[in-house]
PDB file of C-alpha atoms in Angstrom:
ATOM      1  CA  MET A   1      11.182  -4.639   3.904  1.00 81.00           C
ATOM      2  CA  PRO A   2      10.837  -0.919   3.522  1.00 92.00           C
ATOM      3  CA  ASN A   3       8.075   1.088   5.061  1.00 96.00           C
ATOM      4  CA  ILE A   4       6.922   3.575   2.447  1.00 97.00           C
ATOM      5  CA  TYR A   5       4.164   5.523   4.212  1.00 98.00           C
ATOM      6  CA  SER A   6       2.827   6.081   7.697  1.00 98.00           C
ATOM      7  CA  TYR A   7      -0.757   7.307   7.820  1.00 98.00           C
ATOM      8  CA  PHE A   8      -2.821   7.680  11.001  1.00 97.00           C
ATOM      9  CA  GLY A   9      -1.428   4.543  12.651  1.00 96.00           C
ATOM     10  CA  ILE A  10      -1.284   2.481   9.451  1.00 98.00           C
ATOM     11  CA  ILE A  11       2.095   1.474   8.043  1.00 98.00           C
ATOM     12  CA  PHE A  12       2.288   0.811   4.303  1.00 98.00           C
ATOM     13  CA  LYS A  13       5.189  -1.337   3.224  1.00 96.00           C
ATOM     14  CA  PHE A  14       6.701  -3.640   0.636  1.00 94.00           C
ATOM     15  CA  TYR A  15       8.236  -6.988   1.517  1.00 90.00           C
ATOM     16  CA  SER A  16      11.693  -7.345   0.002  1.00 83.00           C
ATOM     17  CA  ASN A  17      10.887 -10.696  -1.646  1.00 79.00           C
ATOM     18  CA  ASP A  18       7.535  -9.535  -3.043  1.00 77.00           C
ATOM     19  CA  HIS A  19       6.198 -10.293  -6.485  1.00 78.00           C
ATOM     20  CA  GLU A  20       3.722  -8.942  -8.993  1.00 80.00           C
ATOM     21  CA  PRO A  21       0.988  -7.797  -9.166  1.00 87.00           C
ATOM     22  CA  LEU A  22       1.784  -4.329  -7.907  1.00 92.00           C
ATOM     23  CA  HIS A  23       0.585  -4.248  -4.307  1.00 94.00           C
ATOM     24  CA  VAL A  24       1.212  -2.724  -0.914  1.00 96.00           C
ATOM     25  CA  HIS A  25       0.777  -4.151   2.571  1.00 97.00           C
ATOM     26  CA  ALA A  26      -1.199  -2.078   5.081  1.00 98.00           C
ATOM     27  CA  ILE A  27      -0.392  -2.968   8.678  1.00 97.00           C
ATOM     28  CA  CYS A  28      -1.938  -1.721  11.892  1.00 97.00           C
ATOM     29  CA  GLY A  29      -0.891  -3.656  14.977  1.00 95.00           C
ATOM     30  CA  GLU A  30      -1.565  -7.343  14.411  1.00 96.00           C
ATOM     31  CA  TYR A  31      -3.841  -6.654  11.409  1.00 97.00           C
ATOM     32  CA  GLU A  32      -2.734  -6.659   7.793  1.00 97.00           C
ATOM     33  CA  THR A  33      -4.444  -6.217   4.437  1.00 98.00           C
ATOM     34  CA  ILE A  34      -2.854  -6.383   1.005  1.00 97.00           C
ATOM     35  CA  PHE A  35      -4.014  -3.927  -1.651  1.00 97.00           C
ATOM     36  CA  ASP A  36      -3.449  -4.800  -5.311  1.00 96.00           C
ATOM     37  CA  ILE A  37      -3.261  -1.644  -7.405  1.00 95.00           C
ATOM     38  CA  VAL A  38      -4.532  -1.981 -10.964  1.00 94.00           C
ATOM     39  CA  PHE A  39      -3.743   0.529 -13.714  1.00 92.00           C
ATOM     40  CA  SER A  40      -5.389   0.728 -17.120  1.00 91.00           C
ATOM     41  CA  GLN A  41      -3.953   2.879 -19.893  1.00 90.00           C
ATOM     42  CA  GLY A  42      -1.557   4.529 -17.452  1.00 83.00           C
ATOM     43  CA  LYS A  43      -4.237   5.536 -14.952  1.00 87.00           C
ATOM     44  CA  PHE A  44      -5.366   4.048 -11.670  1.00 89.00           C
ATOM     45  CA  SER A  45      -8.460   1.971 -12.365  1.00 92.00           C
ATOM     46  CA  GLU A  46      -9.094  -0.465  -9.538  1.00 93.00           C
ATOM     47  CA  LEU A  47      -8.108  -1.444  -6.020  1.00 94.00           C
ATOM     48  CA  LYS A  48      -8.412  -5.067  -4.944  1.00 95.00           C
ATOM     49  CA  ARG A  49      -7.921  -6.112  -1.368  1.00 94.00           C
ATOM     50  CA  ARG A  50      -6.882  -9.500  -0.124  1.00 94.00           C
ATOM     51  CA  LYS A  51      -6.050 -11.107   3.150  1.00 92.00           C
ATOM     52  CA  LYS A  52      -2.509 -11.816   4.308  1.00 89.00           C
ATOM     53  CA  ARG A  53      -2.266 -15.458   5.278  1.00 90.00           C
ATOM     54  CA  GLY A  54      -2.404 -15.844   9.048  1.00 92.00           C
ATOM     55  CA  LYS A  55      -3.543 -12.250   9.653  1.00 93.00           C
ATOM     56  CA  ASP A  56      -6.934 -10.641  10.081  1.00 95.00           C
ATOM     57  CA  HIS A  57      -7.978  -7.759   7.815  1.00 96.00           C
ATOM     58  CA  LEU A  58      -7.654  -4.248   9.143  1.00 97.00           C
ATOM     59  CA  PRO A  59     -10.573  -3.235  11.378  1.00 97.00           C
ATOM     60  CA  PRO A  60     -13.360  -1.405   9.468  1.00 97.00           C
ATOM     61  CA  ALA A  61     -12.380   2.165  10.395  1.00 96.00           C
ATOM     62  CA  LYS A  62      -8.706   1.546   9.520  1.00 97.00           C
ATOM     63  CA  MET A  63      -9.729  -0.321   6.361  1.00 97.00           C
ATOM     64  CA  GLU A  64     -11.657   2.717   5.151  1.00 96.00           C
ATOM     65  CA  LEU A  65      -8.712   5.018   5.864  1.00 97.00           C
ATOM     66  CA  ALA A  66      -6.293   2.640   4.143  1.00 97.00           C
ATOM     67  CA  GLU A  67      -8.440   2.190   1.017  1.00 96.00           C
ATOM     68  CA  LYS A  68      -8.874   5.927   0.550  1.00 96.00           C
ATOM     69  CA  PHE A  69      -5.159   6.462   1.077  1.00 97.00           C
ATOM     70  CA  VAL A  70      -4.090   3.806  -1.430  1.00 97.00           C
ATOM     71  CA  GLU A  71      -6.546   5.112  -4.022  1.00 95.00           C
ATOM     72  CA  GLU A  72      -5.212   8.656  -3.596  1.00 95.00           C
ATOM     73  CA  TYR A  73      -1.540   7.605  -3.501  1.00 96.00           C
ATOM     74  CA  ALA A  74      -1.682   4.792  -6.090  1.00 95.00           C
ATOM     75  CA  LEU A  75       0.629   6.508  -8.559  1.00 93.00           C
ATOM     76  CA  ARG A  76       3.155   7.427  -5.870  1.00 95.00           C
ATOM     77  CA  ILE A  77       3.073   3.885  -4.502  1.00 96.00           C
ATOM     78  CA  SER A  78       3.677   2.505  -7.998  1.00 94.00           C
ATOM     79  CA  GLU A  79       6.644   4.863  -8.405  1.00 95.00           C
ATOM     80  CA  LYS A  80       8.132   3.603  -5.146  1.00 95.00           C
ATOM     81  CA  TRP A  81       7.474   0.003  -6.279  1.00 94.00           C
ATOM     82  CA  TYR A  82       9.416   0.653  -9.497  1.00 93.00           C
ATOM     83  CA  GLN A  83      12.220   2.359  -7.604  1.00 94.00           C
ATOM     84  CA  PHE A  84      12.584  -0.483  -5.115  1.00 93.00           C
ATOM     85  CA  PHE A  85      11.917  -3.611  -7.183  1.00 91.00           C
ATOM     86  CA  VAL A  86      13.133  -2.587 -10.637  1.00 90.00           C
ATOM     87  CA  LEU A  87      15.853  -0.008  -9.981  1.00 94.00           C
ATOM     88  CA  LYS A  88      16.915  -1.701  -6.720  1.00 92.00           C
ATOM     89  CA  ALA A  89      17.105   1.712  -5.071  1.00 94.00           C
ATOM     90  CA  ASP A  90      16.269   2.635  -1.508  1.00 93.00           C
ATOM     91  CA  VAL A  91      12.877   4.167  -0.815  1.00 95.00           C
ATOM     92  CA  SER A  92      12.099   6.398   2.122  1.00 94.00           C
ATOM     93  CA  CYS A  93       9.140   6.373   4.462  1.00 96.00           C
ATOM     94  CA  GLU A  94       6.919   9.427   4.413  1.00 96.00           C
ATOM     95  CA  THR A  95       4.562  10.341   7.218  1.00 97.00           C
ATOM     96  CA  ILE A  96       1.282  11.777   5.941  1.00 97.00           C
ATOM     97  CA  ASN A  97      -0.639  13.788   8.534  1.00 95.00           C
ATOM     98  CA  LYS A  98      -3.400  15.171   6.329  1.00 94.00           C
ATOM     99  CA  LYS A  99      -6.433  12.974   5.701  1.00 93.00           C
ATOM    100  CA  VAL A 100      -7.237  12.191   2.095  1.00 91.00           C
ATOM    101  CA  LYS A 101     -10.808  12.653   0.885  1.00 82.00           C
TER     102      LYS A 101
END
């Protein structure tokens, strides 16, 4: 269950037994939201969020931070997804200290 990013108190991770569609879990304390990342013609096109069973969504301020982050880092997240789930390679956690716009 690798953590792939840390961003202003939010941990983004994959679960080792995860499945398609391409998605990332955003966790902050006891809160968790899943973001499905949709690409069209090789470019990021849409972000869908869904609730993790048994968990509450991220609080509004953290949700906004997380959505902006995933939109900005969608391609990098998809590269880490490919590395971990397809190539079966380790992925490292990066701490991002600069807010995305």
